[in-house]
Amino acid sequence: MTQSHTVQDHVGSSADLDFETNDARQEVVVIANRLPLRYSTSDVGGEWTPSPGGLVSALTAVLSESNGLWIGWPGATEYDSEPTYDGIRLQPVDITAEEYEEYYLGFSNATLWPLYHDAIRYPEFHRSWWHAYQAVNERFAKVAADSVAPGGIVWVHDYQLQLVPRMLRRLRPDVRIGFFLHIPFPAAELFMQMPWRKEILEGLLGADLIGFQVHTAAVNFSRIARRLTSAKGNAAVLEYDDREIRVGAFPISVDSAQISAKVDDPAIRERASAIRSELGDPELVMLGVDRLDYTKGIRQRIRALSELYSEGFLIPGRDVMVQIAVPSRESDAHYDVARRNIEQSVGETNGDLGLVGKPVIHYIHQNLPFDELVALYLAADVMLVTPFRDGMNLVAKEYVMAHSDMTGRLVLSEFAGAAMELTGAFMVNPHDLDGLKDVIRAAVSAPENTARARMARMRRSVLGRTVYDWADSFLGALRTDPVIAPLTVDESRPLTP
Ligand code: F6P
């Protein structure tokens, strides 16, 4: 059956909602741009496959435990059948082909995404994109308002839905609303560029609790909110519209137990050994796993490796790099250019330095199953995570969890949120190519006992705060009336500004 669009033209007041006829409303509703499954069509038909990204992997872990409702976009304008997912009730929200262009590719990913990632690419500001963003946010708010039980909780996720908290509050003043931003929140110098800056802040201020990945982002938000809206208060508690809004850092994490179980699975361990032998039994395996995104520093990483091979520190055949680049936002021109640049660099490096049957970089542009990723983590001696800016980066934490035997070395950008917690990593400024080469050299050459101690420190950090702790701390704070201190992280290290 092909679904028809259920687009609402506008959202009115709470009087528009017919609670009597809706008897399946949920205590806890999660709302994110994407469902955990997305629909795609090919010559052989359509299928539901797991959606990419850290948000989906984190929330899937949490929601499959609690049998909650997940509201999101199925990733296609037309799809066959309702998606189903283990233990999670899914409520698709449709968007039109035009909204896909203007709300998703446009305002979400060509305005907000670059603006919130240090304007690594120039953010484009178009009024029609803004109007589409408002319309789609209204639709999500209406579906959430229809789905949540009286006095229930709605947890809104990420930059695509920043207007939902305020819209939802107008419709359902009885519910508690939490908002969590998975990506960075920029400093005022950048955020002030946004033509609709006040509207976005007021959208977020509709929540009772606003969570960010790191303390710096929370402080950026509170400071700008006090400057541009009538909000008063301090970094942790704002007073706005006769309400108290809590703001804090809730660093997201991974399902440590799930990864540990996979690491102990003989089939996955065998696969890790097989990967090493398929790579030609090299002495050193380096690994990168990223969505193919210009923020991730993939090309910079390849340039650093290429120079290390040319200079003889790395030897073709003896040392190999595996780069998994998960396809992402492929209809956006910036992503297309990023892909071509990366693939050109891979081709040049292999052409200049590879041997027959022994490329120096094994490049895979595919969305791999999680078991295969865990096998790759296990097989890798050094993991390279070098984004120019990243909200958290769960790949770094997944790699750490895969190394229960304390092997493995992590090279980590100081501009990833994960750097605040994974202090045992080999820290790098990815903008500094020579610095990146030095840090890769240091990671490869570090004595085993030093590397093991670093890994042990990182594992303690990840084991001490799993994705369930993240969700519990956020939902606990949202459910609690008195002001409680949000989870804090040791940010004494002088890293990012
Ligand atoms: O974490 C940022 C994020 O945009 C998530 O919201 C999303 O799950 C992931 O990246 C993948 O992006 P997209 O949904 O645009 O494919």
PDB file of C-alpha atoms and ligand atoms in Angstrom, residues 32-35 38 51-57 70 73 104-105 108-109 113 117 157-160 181-183 213 291 293 296 327-329 335 390-391, ligand 1:
ATOM      1  CA  ALA A  32      13.412  13.346  15.530  1.00  0.00           C
ATOM      2  CA  ASN A  33      13.781  14.260  11.878  1.00  0.00           C
ATOM      3  CA  ARG A  34      14.417  10.648  10.924  1.00  0.00           C
ATOM      4  CA  LEU A  35      12.819   7.378  11.924  1.00  0.00           C
ATOM      5  CA  ARG A  38      14.414   4.748   6.030  1.00  0.00           C
ATOM      6  CA  SER A  51      19.104   5.144   8.978  1.00  0.00           C
ATOM      7  CA  PRO A  52      22.667   6.447   9.290  1.00  0.00           C
ATOM      8  CA  GLY A  53      23.975   8.653  12.066  1.00  0.00           C
ATOM      9  CA  GLY A  54      24.746   8.780  15.746  1.00  0.00           C
ATOM     10  CA  LEU A  55      21.323  10.073  16.758  1.00  0.00           C
ATOM     11  CA  VAL A  56      19.609   6.973  15.422  1.00  0.00           C
ATOM     12  CA  SER A  57      22.026   4.512  17.003  1.00  0.00           C
ATOM     13  CA  TRP A  70       9.221   7.487  17.796  1.00  0.00           C
ATOM     14  CA  TRP A  73      10.377  11.181   8.627  1.00  0.00           C
ATOM     15  CA  TYR A 104      15.814  19.115   4.669  1.00  0.00           C
ATOM     16  CA  LEU A 105      18.501  19.838   2.070  1.00  0.00           C
ATOM     17  CA  SER A 108      18.500  22.077   7.826  1.00  0.00           C
ATOM     18  CA  ASN A 109      21.579  21.053   5.892  1.00  0.00           C
ATOM     19  CA  TRP A 113      24.419  22.530   9.480  1.00  0.00           C
ATOM     20  CA  HIS A 117      29.777  23.716  12.350  1.00  0.00           C
ATOM     21  CA  HIS A 157      15.794  16.001  18.930  1.00  0.00           C
ATOM     22  CA  ASP A 158      18.205  18.041  16.915  1.00  0.00           C
ATOM     23  CA  TYR A 159      18.640  21.071  14.719  1.00  0.00           C
ATOM     24  CA  GLN A 160      15.970  20.132  12.177  1.00  0.00           C
ATOM     25  CA  LEU A 181      20.831  19.239  20.241  1.00  0.00           C
ATOM     26  CA  HIS A 182      23.112  16.540  18.823  1.00  0.00           C
ATOM     27  CA  ILE A 183      25.367  18.953  16.947  1.00  0.00           C
ATOM     28  CA  GLN A 213      26.604  17.760  24.067  1.00  0.00           C
ATOM     29  CA  ARG A 291      29.374   9.724   7.322  1.00  0.00           C
ATOM     30  CA  ASP A 293      30.545  14.861   5.343  1.00  0.00           C
ATOM     31  CA  LYS A 296      34.679  15.104   9.180  1.00  0.00           C
ATOM     32  CA  PRO A 327      26.812   7.870   1.912  1.00  0.00           C
ATOM     33  CA  SER A 328      25.030  10.956   3.211  1.00  0.00           C
ATOM     34  CA  ARG A 329      22.976  13.904   1.837  1.00  0.00           C
ATOM     35  CA  TYR A 335      28.522  16.720  -0.286  1.00  0.00           C
ATOM     36  CA  ASP A 390      31.632  17.541  15.662  1.00  0.00           C
ATOM     37  CA  GLY A 391      28.886  17.578  18.293  1.00  0.00           C
TER      38      GLY A 391
HETATM   39  O1  F6P B   1      23.755  14.004  14.259  1.00  0.00           O
HETATM   40  C1  F6P B   1      23.421  14.845  13.248  1.00  0.00           C
HETATM   41  C2  F6P B   1      22.498  14.216  12.217  1.00  0.00           C
HETATM   42  O2  F6P B   1      21.940  15.145  11.365  1.00  0.00           O
HETATM   43  C3  F6P B   1      21.360  13.466  12.816  1.00  0.00           C
HETATM   44  O3  F6P B   1      20.245  14.270  13.077  1.00  0.00           O
HETATM   45  C4  F6P B   1      21.141  12.427  11.779  1.00  0.00           C
HETATM   46  O4  F6P B   1      20.668  11.250  12.323  1.00  0.00           O
HETATM   47  C5  F6P B   1      22.518  12.178  11.167  1.00  0.00           C
HETATM   48  O5  F6P B   1      23.227  13.342  11.376  1.00  0.00           O
HETATM   49  C6  F6P B   1      22.452  11.759   9.702  1.00  0.00           C
HETATM   50  O6  F6P B   1      22.032  12.814   8.894  1.00  0.00           O
HETATM   51  P1  F6P B   1      20.783  12.737   7.911  1.00  0.00           P
HETATM   52  O7  F6P B   1      19.587  12.427   8.730  1.00  0.00           O
HETATM   53  O8  F6P B   1      20.723  14.098   7.286  1.00  0.00           O
HETATM   54  O9  F6P B   1      21.084  11.656   6.935  1.00  0.00           O
END
